[in-house]
Amino acid sequence: MKNTDLKGIFSALLTSFDQNGNLNERGIREIVRHNIDNMKVDGLYVGGSTGENFMLSTEEKKEIFRIVKDEAKEDARLVAQVGSINIKESVALAKYVTELGYDAISAVTPFYYKFSFPEIKEYYNTIVNNCDNRMIIYSIPFLTGVNMTVAQFGELFENEKIIGIKFTAADFFLLERTRTAFPDKLIWSGFDEMMLPAVSLNVDGAIGSTYNVNGIRARQIFTLAKEGKINEALELQQITNDFIEAILNNGLYPTLKDILEEQGVHAGYCRRPMESSSPEQKAKAKEIYKKYLA
Ligand code: MN9
């Protein structure tokens, strides 16, 4: 598969858990099908922040990767986020998903300790050079505290197997400089509420949590913006942002799961320490669903 086949809209896949925080296989399969069949996304980004990945064991991560591939088969492009500050786990997961047939791997910048750039570079090269696959850098400074520069992206890109960036930041100067410096690499916008400005700067795709429920409208924004129809795209971005703001105010992941339940998908609960919705939050989620999606 060509790198450019990875352009487009990817849902950052939610993970369904039961009330006790165990994986709910049926729910996971339903979320996959809903994204492919109803949201019409091009692909799925599995094991990211939205998947509550950093609260899971290695075995659970593998189980999710296996179930998702088994359900999606060849119906969607699949990217597996394997990053972790346990580099041995990352290498093992990279090998595992490559064998399963994932189209690319991705790894979050290593977080918590203040790793130096040479350490970060070593991390990426170690993970990707130990598997026969391509790597997408996952840059999300507001959660990791790791801010990458254009020059540092450039150093990582010296490895041909590192093909792009999931760019989850509001720094449009950095986005433009990076886009312009590396026209042959791929960039996916990571903040759904900023898709329009990111597409205006010529990103190749978008990866986000809200596409699990709002994928159709997101595709319209993406397409209109690519066609240069900025005013029409902006109208849809504004509605979308009313919607995203309401979700963020009600609790992002639990609300997305409640909305999926409204859409007939068994998205279930969140994994502790992340709290699921209270009855009040559930009622609000229903309202949000009715107002923006029903
Ligand atoms: O990576 C997602 N980031 C997180 C993508 O969940 C931390 C986004 O899709 C956001 O959830 C979304 C709402 O802020 O843009």
PDB file of C-alpha atoms and ligand atoms in Angstrom:
ATOM      1  CA  MET A   1       0.000   0.000   0.000  1.00  0.00           C
ATOM      2  CA  LYS A   2       1.213   3.493  -0.833  1.00  0.00           C
ATOM      3  CA  ASN A   3       1.656   6.040   1.953  1.00  0.00           C
ATOM      4  CA  THR A   4      -0.865   8.322   0.255  1.00  0.00           C
ATOM      5  CA  ASP A   5      -3.527   5.634   0.686  1.00  0.00           C
ATOM      6  CA  LEU A   6      -3.514   6.660   4.328  1.00  0.00           C
ATOM      7  CA  LYS A   7      -4.965  10.106   3.600  1.00  0.00           C
ATOM      8  CA  GLY A   8      -8.484  10.926   4.775  1.00  0.00           C
ATOM      9  CA  ILE A   9     -10.684  10.771   7.835  1.00  0.00           C
ATOM     10  CA  PHE A  10      -9.819   8.380  10.647  1.00  0.00           C
ATOM     11  CA  SER A  11     -11.833   7.849  13.798  1.00  0.00           C
ATOM     12  CA  ALA A  12      -9.768   7.669  16.951  1.00  0.00           C
ATOM     13  CA  LEU A  13     -11.535   4.542  18.093  1.00  0.00           C
ATOM     14  CA  LEU A  14     -13.340   4.473  21.419  1.00  0.00           C
ATOM     15  CA  THR A  15     -13.086   1.301  23.517  1.00  0.00           C
ATOM     16  CA  SER A  16     -16.176  -0.300  25.016  1.00  0.00           C
ATOM     17  CA  PHE A  17     -15.840  -1.560  28.599  1.00  0.00           C
ATOM     18  CA  ASP A  18     -18.385  -3.242  30.820  1.00  0.00           C
ATOM     19  CA  GLN A  19     -19.402  -1.846  34.192  1.00  0.00           C
ATOM     20  CA  ASN A  20     -16.386  -3.509  35.850  1.00  0.00           C
ATOM     21  CA  GLY A  21     -13.914  -2.002  33.394  1.00  0.00           C
ATOM     22  CA  ASN A  22     -13.381  -5.196  31.403  1.00  0.00           C
ATOM     23  CA  LEU A  23     -13.210  -5.138  27.602  1.00  0.00           C
ATOM     24  CA  ASN A  24     -16.604  -5.581  25.989  1.00  0.00           C
ATOM     25  CA  GLU A  25     -15.893  -7.412  22.742  1.00  0.00           C
ATOM     26  CA  ARG A  26     -19.388  -7.064  21.353  1.00  0.00           C
ATOM     27  CA  GLY A  27     -19.326  -3.322  21.965  1.00  0.00           C
ATOM     28  CA  ILE A  28     -15.886  -2.938  20.379  1.00  0.00           C
ATOM     29  CA  ARG A  29     -17.095  -4.757  17.269  1.00  0.00           C
ATOM     30  CA  GLU A  30     -20.200  -2.593  17.091  1.00  0.00           C
ATOM     31  CA  ILE A  31     -18.139   0.598  17.363  1.00  0.00           C
ATOM     32  CA  VAL A  32     -15.922  -0.601  14.502  1.00  0.00           C
ATOM     33  CA  ARG A  33     -18.914  -1.423  12.286  1.00  0.00           C
ATOM     34  CA  HIS A  34     -20.661   1.839  13.119  1.00  0.00           C
ATOM     35  CA  ASN A  35     -17.607   3.837  12.098  1.00  0.00           C
ATOM     36  CA  ILE A  36     -17.183   1.982   8.834  1.00  0.00           C
ATOM     37  CA  ASP A  37     -20.810   1.470   7.817  1.00  0.00           C
ATOM     38  CA  ASN A  38     -22.506   4.595   9.169  1.00  0.00           C
ATOM     39  CA  MET A  39     -19.789   7.219   9.665  1.00  0.00           C
ATOM     40  CA  LYS A  40     -18.086   6.152   6.405  1.00  0.00           C
ATOM     41  CA  VAL A  41     -14.617   6.920   7.721  1.00  0.00           C
ATOM     42  CA  ASP A  42     -11.575   5.951   5.692  1.00  0.00           C
ATOM     43  CA  GLY A  43      -9.827   4.357   8.595  1.00  0.00           C
ATOM     44  CA  LEU A  44      -9.504   3.716  12.291  1.00  0.00           C
ATOM     45  CA  TYR A  45      -6.785   4.906  14.646  1.00  0.00           C
ATOM     46  CA  VAL A  46      -6.723   2.211  17.315  1.00  0.00           C
ATOM     47  CA  GLY A  47      -5.184   2.484  20.775  1.00  0.00           C
ATOM     48  CA  GLY A  48      -4.926   6.248  21.082  1.00  0.00           C
ATOM     49  CA  SER A  49      -5.948   8.608  23.849  1.00  0.00           C
ATOM     50  CA  THR A  50      -9.586   8.147  22.854  1.00  0.00           C
ATOM     51  CA  GLY A  51      -9.221   4.365  23.209  1.00  0.00           C
ATOM     52  CA  GLU A  52      -8.246   4.907  26.885  1.00  0.00           C
ATOM     53  CA  ASN A  53      -5.124   3.021  25.867  1.00  0.00           C
ATOM     54  CA  PHE A  54      -2.756   4.344  28.515  1.00  0.00           C
ATOM     55  CA  MET A  55      -4.845   2.757  31.264  1.00  0.00           C
ATOM     56  CA  LEU A  56      -4.660  -0.759  29.776  1.00  0.00           C
ATOM     57  CA  SER A  57      -2.431  -3.816  30.090  1.00  0.00           C
ATOM     58  CA  THR A  58      -0.386  -5.147  27.177  1.00  0.00           C
ATOM     59  CA  GLU A  59      -2.729  -8.124  26.878  1.00  0.00           C
ATOM     60  CA  GLU A  60      -5.763  -5.866  26.701  1.00  0.00           C
ATOM     61  CA  LYS A  61      -4.127  -3.701  24.038  1.00  0.00           C
ATOM     62  CA  LYS A  62      -3.398  -6.815  21.970  1.00  0.00           C
ATOM     63  CA  GLU A  63      -6.949  -8.049  22.418  1.00  0.00           C
ATOM     64  CA  ILE A  64      -8.346  -4.750  21.102  1.00  0.00           C
ATOM     65  CA  PHE A  65      -5.977  -4.745  18.108  1.00  0.00           C
ATOM     66  CA  ARG A  66      -7.001  -8.326  17.308  1.00  0.00           C
ATOM     67  CA  ILE A  67     -10.764  -7.739  17.634  1.00  0.00           C
ATOM     68  CA  VAL A  68     -10.661  -4.554  15.556  1.00  0.00           C
ATOM     69  CA  LYS A  69      -8.753  -6.175  12.706  1.00  0.00           C
ATOM     70  CA  ASP A  70     -10.993  -9.219  12.815  1.00  0.00           C
ATOM     71  CA  GLU A  71     -14.088  -7.011  12.549  1.00  0.00           C
ATOM     72  CA  ALA A  72     -12.803  -4.417  10.058  1.00  0.00           C
ATOM     73  CA  LYS A  73     -10.959  -6.879   7.812  1.00  0.00           C
ATOM     74  CA  GLU A  74     -10.133  -4.929   4.634  1.00  0.00           C
ATOM     75  CA  ASP A  75     -13.021  -2.461   5.009  1.00  0.00           C
ATOM     76  CA  ALA A  76     -10.936   0.338   6.545  1.00  0.00           C
ATOM     77  CA  ARG A  77      -7.332   1.429   6.824  1.00  0.00           C
ATOM     78  CA  LEU A  78      -6.003   0.564  10.248  1.00  0.00           C
ATOM     79  CA  VAL A  79      -3.386   2.415  12.273  1.00  0.00           C
ATOM     80  CA  ALA A  80      -2.265   1.019  15.640  1.00  0.00           C
ATOM     81  CA  GLN A  81      -0.962   3.379  18.311  1.00  0.00           C
ATOM     82  CA  VAL A  82       1.726   1.311  20.068  1.00  0.00           C
ATOM     83  CA  GLY A  83       3.581   4.051  21.921  1.00  0.00           C
ATOM     84  CA  SER A  84       4.219   3.654  25.622  1.00  0.00           C
ATOM     85  CA  ILE A  85       7.038   4.550  27.968  1.00  0.00           C
ATOM     86  CA  ASN A  86       7.666   0.809  28.217  1.00  0.00           C
ATOM     87  CA  ILE A  87       9.638   0.557  24.975  1.00  0.00           C
ATOM     88  CA  LYS A  88       9.737  -3.235  25.090  1.00  0.00           C
ATOM     89  CA  GLU A  89       5.967  -3.238  25.103  1.00  0.00           C
ATOM     90  CA  SER A  90       5.923  -0.824  22.134  1.00  0.00           C
ATOM     91  CA  VAL A  91       8.273  -3.045  20.125  1.00  0.00           C
ATOM     92  CA  ALA A  92       6.223  -6.143  20.943  1.00  0.00           C
ATOM     93  CA  LEU A  93       2.965  -4.417  19.993  1.00  0.00           C
ATOM     94  CA  ALA A  94       4.474  -3.066  16.763  1.00  0.00           C
ATOM     95  CA  LYS A  95       5.433  -6.602  15.741  1.00  0.00           C
ATOM     96  CA  TYR A  96       2.058  -7.949  16.803  1.00  0.00           C
ATOM     97  CA  VAL A  97      -0.054  -5.476  14.819  1.00  0.00           C
ATOM     98  CA  THR A  98       2.210  -5.777  11.784  1.00  0.00           C
ATOM     99  CA  GLU A  99       1.537  -9.520  11.758  1.00  0.00           C
ATOM    100  CA  LEU A 100      -2.174  -8.809  12.086  1.00  0.00           C
ATOM    101  CA  GLY A 101      -1.991  -6.686   8.943  1.00  0.00           C
ATOM    102  CA  TYR A 102      -2.247  -3.136  10.280  1.00  0.00           C
ATOM    103  CA  ASP A 103      -1.437  -0.572   7.586  1.00  0.00           C
ATOM    104  CA  ALA A 104       0.731   1.602   9.835  1.00  0.00           C
ATOM    105  CA  ILE A 105       1.831   2.017  13.413  1.00  0.00           C
ATOM    106  CA  SER A 106       1.904   5.214  15.405  1.00  0.00           C
ATOM    107  CA  ALA A 107       3.591   6.099  18.680  1.00  0.00           C
ATOM    108  CA  VAL A 108       2.963   8.924  21.089  1.00  0.00           C
ATOM    109  CA  THR A 109       6.046  10.925  22.027  1.00  0.00           C
ATOM    110  CA  PRO A 110       7.371   9.309  25.223  1.00  0.00           C
ATOM    111  CA  PHE A 111       5.996  11.223  28.184  1.00  0.00           C
ATOM    112  CA  TYR A 112       6.131  11.651  31.976  1.00  0.00           C
ATOM    113  CA  TYR A 113       9.945  11.776  32.308  1.00  0.00           C
ATOM    114  CA  LYS A 114      11.460  14.705  30.492  1.00  0.00           C
ATOM    115  CA  PHE A 115      13.160  12.684  27.770  1.00  0.00           C
ATOM    116  CA  SER A 116      15.813  14.453  25.703  1.00  0.00           C
ATOM    117  CA  PHE A 117      15.371  14.680  21.956  1.00  0.00           C
ATOM    118  CA  PRO A 118      18.113  12.074  21.301  1.00  0.00           C
ATOM    119  CA  GLU A 119      16.185   9.716  23.602  1.00  0.00           C
ATOM    120  CA  ILE A 120      12.953  10.424  21.729  1.00  0.00           C
ATOM    121  CA  LYS A 121      14.666   9.822  18.402  1.00  0.00           C
ATOM    122  CA  GLU A 122      16.116   6.541  19.624  1.00  0.00           C
ATOM    123  CA  TYR A 123      12.633   5.492  20.797  1.00  0.00           C
ATOM    124  CA  TYR A 124      11.053   6.061  17.371  1.00  0.00           C
ATOM    125  CA  ASN A 125      13.852   4.385  15.448  1.00  0.00           C
ATOM    126  CA  THR A 126      13.901   1.401  17.799  1.00  0.00           C
ATOM    127  CA  ILE A 127      10.158   0.807  17.474  1.00  0.00           C
ATOM    128  CA  VAL A 128       9.903   1.199  13.719  1.00  0.00           C
ATOM    129  CA  ASN A 129      13.151  -0.553  12.822  1.00  0.00           C
ATOM    130  CA  ASN A 130      12.007  -3.642  14.689  1.00  0.00           C
ATOM    131  CA  CYS A 131       8.993  -4.209  12.480  1.00  0.00           C
ATOM    132  CA  ASP A 132       8.147  -4.225   8.802  1.00  0.00           C
ATOM    133  CA  ASN A 133       5.793  -1.260   8.962  1.00  0.00           C
ATOM    134  CA  ARG A 134       5.509   2.530   8.735  1.00  0.00           C
ATOM    135  CA  MET A 135       5.403   4.962  11.632  1.00  0.00           C
ATOM    136  CA  ILE A 136       3.210   7.989  12.261  1.00  0.00           C
ATOM    137  CA  ILE A 137       4.506  10.292  15.025  1.00  0.00           C
ATOM    138  CA  TYR A 138       1.750  11.099  17.520  1.00  0.00           C
ATOM    139  CA  SER A 139       2.381  14.620  18.786  1.00  0.00           C
ATOM    140  CA  ILE A 140      -0.019  15.851  21.464  1.00  0.00           C
ATOM    141  CA  PRO A 141       1.865  18.354  23.634  1.00  0.00           C
ATOM    142  CA  PHE A 142      -1.080  19.336  25.844  1.00  0.00           C
ATOM    143  CA  LEU A 143      -1.205  15.815  27.294  1.00  0.00           C
ATOM    144  CA  THR A 144       2.444  14.741  27.022  1.00  0.00           C
ATOM    145  CA  GLY A 145       4.243  18.019  27.698  1.00  0.00           C
ATOM    146  CA  VAL A 146       6.509  17.222  24.739  1.00  0.00           C
ATOM    147  CA  ASN A 147       6.856  20.044  22.203  1.00  0.00           C
ATOM    148  CA  MET A 148       8.538  19.077  18.964  1.00  0.00           C
ATOM    149  CA  THR A 149      10.245  21.575  16.647  1.00  0.00           C
ATOM    150  CA  VAL A 150      10.317  21.545  12.838  1.00  0.00           C
ATOM    151  CA  ALA A 151      13.991  20.590  12.961  1.00  0.00           C
ATOM    152  CA  GLN A 152      13.249  17.685  15.301  1.00  0.00           C
ATOM    153  CA  PHE A 153      10.453  16.383  13.073  1.00  0.00           C
ATOM    154  CA  GLY A 154      13.003  16.642  10.261  1.00  0.00           C
ATOM    155  CA  GLU A 155      15.522  14.516  12.134  1.00  0.00           C
ATOM    156  CA  LEU A 156      12.903  11.833  12.731  1.00  0.00           C
ATOM    157  CA  PHE A 157      11.874  11.964   9.073  1.00  0.00           C
ATOM    158  CA  GLU A 158      15.427  11.039   8.057  1.00  0.00           C
ATOM    159  CA  ASN A 159      14.186   7.517   8.683  1.00  0.00           C
ATOM    160  CA  GLU A 160      12.155   6.747   5.542  1.00  0.00           C
ATOM    161  CA  LYS A 161       9.859   4.489   7.549  1.00  0.00           C
ATOM    162  CA  ILE A 162       8.639   7.485   9.547  1.00  0.00           C
ATOM    163  CA  ILE A 163       6.021   8.836   7.180  1.00  0.00           C
ATOM    164  CA  GLY A 164       4.073  11.511   8.997  1.00  0.00           C
ATOM    165  CA  ILE A 165       2.589  13.161  12.061  1.00  0.00           C
ATOM    166  CA  LYS A 166      -0.716  13.101  13.867  1.00  0.00           C
ATOM    167  CA  PHE A 167      -0.616  16.758  14.834  1.00  0.00           C
ATOM    168  CA  THR A 168      -2.796  17.458  17.871  1.00  0.00           C
ATOM    169  CA  ALA A 169      -1.957  21.041  18.731  1.00  0.00           C
ATOM    170  CA  ALA A 170      -3.364  24.515  18.143  1.00  0.00           C
ATOM    171  CA  ASP A 171      -0.020  25.860  16.930  1.00  0.00           C
ATOM    172  CA  PHE A 172      -0.836  26.788  13.342  1.00  0.00           C
ATOM    173  CA  PHE A 173       2.507  28.457  12.770  1.00  0.00           C
ATOM    174  CA  LEU A 174       4.256  25.196  13.603  1.00  0.00           C
ATOM    175  CA  LEU A 175       1.764  23.296  11.462  1.00  0.00           C
ATOM    176  CA  GLU A 176       2.346  25.539   8.443  1.00  0.00           C
ATOM    177  CA  ARG A 177       6.151  25.462   8.866  1.00  0.00           C
ATOM    178  CA  THR A 178       6.115  21.675   9.176  1.00  0.00           C
ATOM    179  CA  ARG A 179       3.784  21.221   6.201  1.00  0.00           C
ATOM    180  CA  THR A 180       5.935  23.490   4.050  1.00  0.00           C
ATOM    181  CA  ALA A 181       9.203  21.896   5.140  1.00  0.00           C
ATOM    182  CA  PHE A 182       8.049  18.323   4.446  1.00  0.00           C
ATOM    183  CA  PRO A 183       5.669  18.306   1.479  1.00  0.00           C
ATOM    184  CA  ASP A 184       6.206  14.574   0.932  1.00  0.00           C
ATOM    185  CA  LYS A 185       5.338  13.519   4.467  1.00  0.00           C
ATOM    186  CA  LEU A 186       1.751  13.095   5.662  1.00  0.00           C
ATOM    187  CA  ILE A 187       0.086  15.224   8.333  1.00  0.00           C
ATOM    188  CA  TRP A 188      -3.224  14.481  10.030  1.00  0.00           C
ATOM    189  CA  SER A 189      -5.040  17.145  12.006  1.00  0.00           C
ATOM    190  CA  GLY A 190      -5.718  15.940  15.554  1.00  0.00           C
ATOM    191  CA  PHE A 191      -8.129  18.538  16.955  1.00  0.00           C
ATOM    192  CA  ASP A 192     -11.567  18.016  15.427  1.00  0.00           C
ATOM    193  CA  GLU A 193     -12.662  21.533  16.359  1.00  0.00           C
ATOM    194  CA  MET A 194      -9.765  22.930  14.274  1.00  0.00           C
ATOM    195  CA  MET A 195     -10.176  20.794  11.187  1.00  0.00           C
ATOM    196  CA  LEU A 196     -10.997  23.686   8.871  1.00  0.00           C
ATOM    197  CA  PRO A 197      -7.912  25.815   9.616  1.00  0.00           C
ATOM    198  CA  ALA A 198      -5.753  22.685   9.469  1.00  0.00           C
ATOM    199  CA  VAL A 199      -7.153  21.681   6.077  1.00  0.00           C
ATOM    200  CA  SER A 200      -6.578  25.244   4.874  1.00  0.00           C
ATOM    201  CA  LEU A 201      -2.911  24.669   5.670  1.00  0.00           C
ATOM    202  CA  ASN A 202      -3.033  21.565   3.515  1.00  0.00           C
ATOM    203  CA  VAL A 203      -3.028  18.652   5.905  1.00  0.00           C
ATOM    204  CA  ASP A 204      -3.637  15.223   4.346  1.00  0.00           C
ATOM    205  CA  GLY A 205      -6.241  13.970   6.740  1.00  0.00           C
ATOM    206  CA  ALA A 206      -7.759  14.130  10.178  1.00  0.00           C
ATOM    207  CA  ILE A 207      -7.799  11.710  13.097  1.00  0.00           C
ATOM    208  CA  GLY A 208     -10.255  12.383  15.889  1.00  0.00           C
ATOM    209  CA  SER A 209     -12.551  11.167  18.609  1.00  0.00           C
ATOM    210  CA  THR A 210     -15.719  12.967  17.566  1.00  0.00           C
ATOM    211  CA  TYR A 211     -15.737  11.278  14.144  1.00  0.00           C
ATOM    212  CA  ASN A 212     -17.076   8.181  15.940  1.00  0.00           C
ATOM    213  CA  VAL A 213     -20.407  10.023  16.087  1.00  0.00           C
ATOM    214  CA  ASN A 214     -20.047  13.033  13.766  1.00  0.00           C
ATOM    215  CA  GLY A 215     -18.100  11.460  10.909  1.00  0.00           C
ATOM    216  CA  ILE A 216     -20.466  12.456   8.123  1.00  0.00           C
ATOM    217  CA  ARG A 217     -20.416  16.172   8.898  1.00  0.00           C
ATOM    218  CA  ALA A 218     -16.667  16.059   9.460  1.00  0.00           C
ATOM    219  CA  ARG A 219     -16.176  14.599   5.989  1.00  0.00           C
ATOM    220  CA  GLN A 220     -18.248  17.455   4.536  1.00  0.00           C
ATOM    221  CA  ILE A 221     -16.043  20.038   6.234  1.00  0.00           C
ATOM    222  CA  PHE A 222     -12.938  18.258   4.980  1.00  0.00           C
ATOM    223  CA  THR A 223     -14.172  18.017   1.391  1.00  0.00           C
ATOM    224  CA  LEU A 224     -15.529  21.577   1.210  1.00  0.00           C
ATOM    225  CA  ALA A 225     -12.301  22.975   2.635  1.00  0.00           C
ATOM    226  CA  LYS A 226     -10.201  20.945   0.182  1.00  0.00           C
ATOM    227  CA  GLU A 227     -12.342  22.384  -2.632  1.00  0.00           C
ATOM    228  CA  GLY A 228     -11.671  25.899  -1.323  1.00  0.00           C
ATOM    229  CA  LYS A 229     -15.300  26.448  -0.310  1.00  0.00           C
ATOM    230  CA  ILE A 230     -14.238  28.039   2.944  1.00  0.00           C
ATOM    231  CA  ASN A 231     -17.486  29.808   3.860  1.00  0.00           C
ATOM    232  CA  GLU A 232     -19.576  26.667   3.451  1.00  0.00           C
ATOM    233  CA  ALA A 233     -16.986  24.685   5.374  1.00  0.00           C
ATOM    234  CA  LEU A 234     -16.986  27.301   8.133  1.00  0.00           C
ATOM    235  CA  GLU A 235     -20.747  27.079   8.553  1.00  0.00           C
ATOM    236  CA  LEU A 236     -20.438  23.364   9.222  1.00  0.00           C
ATOM    237  CA  GLN A 237     -17.392  23.847  11.435  1.00  0.00           C
ATOM    238  CA  GLN A 238     -19.379  26.298  13.560  1.00  0.00           C
ATOM    239  CA  ILE A 239     -22.230  23.822  14.103  1.00  0.00           C
ATOM    240  CA  THR A 240     -19.659  21.121  14.761  1.00  0.00           C
ATOM    241  CA  ASN A 241     -17.917  23.293  17.315  1.00  0.00           C
ATOM    242  CA  ASP A 242     -21.176  24.033  19.164  1.00  0.00           C
ATOM    243  CA  PHE A 243     -21.503  20.271  19.340  1.00  0.00           C
ATOM    244  CA  ILE A 244     -17.885  19.627  20.406  1.00  0.00           C
ATOM    245  CA  GLU A 245     -18.058  22.387  23.023  1.00  0.00           C
ATOM    246  CA  ALA A 246     -21.184  20.813  24.518  1.00  0.00           C
ATOM    247  CA  ILE A 247     -19.456  17.420  24.620  1.00  0.00           C
ATOM    248  CA  LEU A 248     -16.301  18.806  26.212  1.00  0.00           C
ATOM    249  CA  ASN A 249     -18.382  20.553  28.888  1.00  0.00           C
ATOM    250  CA  ASN A 250     -20.167  17.285  29.673  1.00  0.00           C
ATOM    251  CA  GLY A 251     -17.082  14.995  29.779  1.00  0.00           C
ATOM    252  CA  LEU A 252     -15.536  13.992  26.436  1.00  0.00           C
ATOM    253  CA  TYR A 253     -15.261  10.204  26.328  1.00  0.00           C
ATOM    254  CA  PRO A 254     -18.272   9.277  28.496  1.00  0.00           C
ATOM    255  CA  THR A 255     -20.457  11.626  26.453  1.00  0.00           C
ATOM    256  CA  LEU A 256     -19.217  10.174  23.159  1.00  0.00           C
ATOM    257  CA  LYS A 257     -20.080   6.729  24.507  1.00  0.00           C
ATOM    258  CA  ASP A 258     -23.540   7.881  25.609  1.00  0.00           C
ATOM    259  CA  ILE A 259     -24.152   9.339  22.159  1.00  0.00           C
ATOM    260  CA  LEU A 260     -23.063   6.072  20.544  1.00  0.00           C
ATOM    261  CA  GLU A 261     -25.574   4.295  22.769  1.00  0.00           C
ATOM    262  CA  GLU A 262     -28.218   6.686  21.373  1.00  0.00           C
ATOM    263  CA  GLN A 263     -27.054   5.656  17.902  1.00  0.00           C
ATOM    264  CA  GLY A 264     -27.670   2.026  18.858  1.00  0.00           C
ATOM    265  CA  VAL A 265     -24.092   1.019  19.620  1.00  0.00           C
ATOM    266  CA  HIS A 266     -23.067  -0.721  22.859  1.00  0.00           C
ATOM    267  CA  ALA A 267     -20.228   1.630  23.717  1.00  0.00           C
ATOM    268  CA  GLY A 268     -20.621   0.962  27.418  1.00  0.00           C
ATOM    269  CA  TYR A 269     -18.544   2.399  30.227  1.00  0.00           C
ATOM    270  CA  CYS A 270     -15.123   3.989  30.713  1.00  0.00           C
ATOM    271  CA  ARG A 271     -12.171   2.388  32.448  1.00  0.00           C
ATOM    272  CA  ARG A 272     -11.354   3.564  35.979  1.00  0.00           C
ATOM    273  CA  PRO A 273      -9.879   5.923  37.024  1.00  0.00           C
ATOM    274  CA  MET A 274     -11.869   7.534  34.211  1.00  0.00           C
ATOM    275  CA  GLU A 275     -15.418   7.987  35.373  1.00  0.00           C
ATOM    276  CA  SER A 276     -18.477   7.072  33.331  1.00  0.00           C
ATOM    277  CA  SER A 277     -21.458   9.422  33.052  1.00  0.00           C
ATOM    278  CA  SER A 278     -23.736  10.208  35.978  1.00  0.00           C
ATOM    279  CA  PRO A 279     -27.495  10.090  35.265  1.00  0.00           C
ATOM    280  CA  GLU A 280     -27.391  13.892  34.822  1.00  0.00           C
ATOM    281  CA  GLN A 281     -24.551  13.679  32.313  1.00  0.00           C
ATOM    282  CA  LYS A 282     -26.384  10.903  30.478  1.00  0.00           C
ATOM    283  CA  ALA A 283     -29.492  13.074  30.201  1.00  0.00           C
ATOM    284  CA  LYS A 284     -27.370  15.932  28.871  1.00  0.00           C
ATOM    285  CA  ALA A 285     -25.715  13.602  26.344  1.00  0.00           C
ATOM    286  CA  LYS A 286     -29.143  12.617  25.080  1.00  0.00           C
ATOM    287  CA  GLU A 287     -30.015  16.280  24.647  1.00  0.00           C
ATOM    288  CA  ILE A 288     -26.785  16.935  22.744  1.00  0.00           C
ATOM    289  CA  TYR A 289     -27.481  13.965  20.514  1.00  0.00           C
ATOM    290  CA  LYS A 290     -31.015  15.158  19.749  1.00  0.00           C
ATOM    291  CA  LYS A 291     -29.929  18.707  19.087  1.00  0.00           C
ATOM    292  CA  TYR A 292     -27.018  18.006  16.756  1.00  0.00           C
ATOM    293  CA  LEU A 293     -27.228  14.482  15.361  1.00  0.00           C
ATOM    294  CA  ALA A 294     -30.706  12.984  15.419  1.00  0.00           C
TER     295      ALA A 294
HETATM  296  O1  MN9 B   1      -6.473  12.987  19.201  1.00  0.00           O
HETATM  297  C1  MN9 B   1      -8.481  13.716  20.096  1.00  0.00           C
HETATM  298  N1  MN9 B   1      -7.731  14.082  21.243  1.00  0.00           N
HETATM  299  C2  MN9 B   1      -8.039  13.631  22.447  1.00  0.00           C
HETATM  300  C3  MN9 B   1      -7.564  13.346  19.024  1.00  0.00           C
HETATM  301  O2  MN9 B   1      -9.006  12.956  22.673  1.00  0.00           O
HETATM  302  C4  MN9 B   1      -7.099  13.990  23.541  1.00  0.00           C
HETATM  303  C5  MN9 B   1      -9.398  14.816  19.549  1.00  0.00           C
HETATM  304  O3  MN9 B   1     -10.213  14.195  18.598  1.00  0.00           O
HETATM  305  C6  MN9 B   1     -10.225  15.499  20.613  1.00  0.00           C
HETATM  306  O4  MN9 B   1     -10.875  14.540  21.401  1.00  0.00           O
HETATM  307  C7  MN9 B   1     -11.317  16.408  20.030  1.00  0.00           C
HETATM  308  C8  MN9 B   1     -12.052  17.181  21.120  1.00  0.00           C
HETATM  309  O5  MN9 B   1     -11.189  18.135  21.706  1.00  0.00           O
HETATM  310  O6  MN9 B   1     -10.746  17.269  19.119  1.00  0.00           O
END
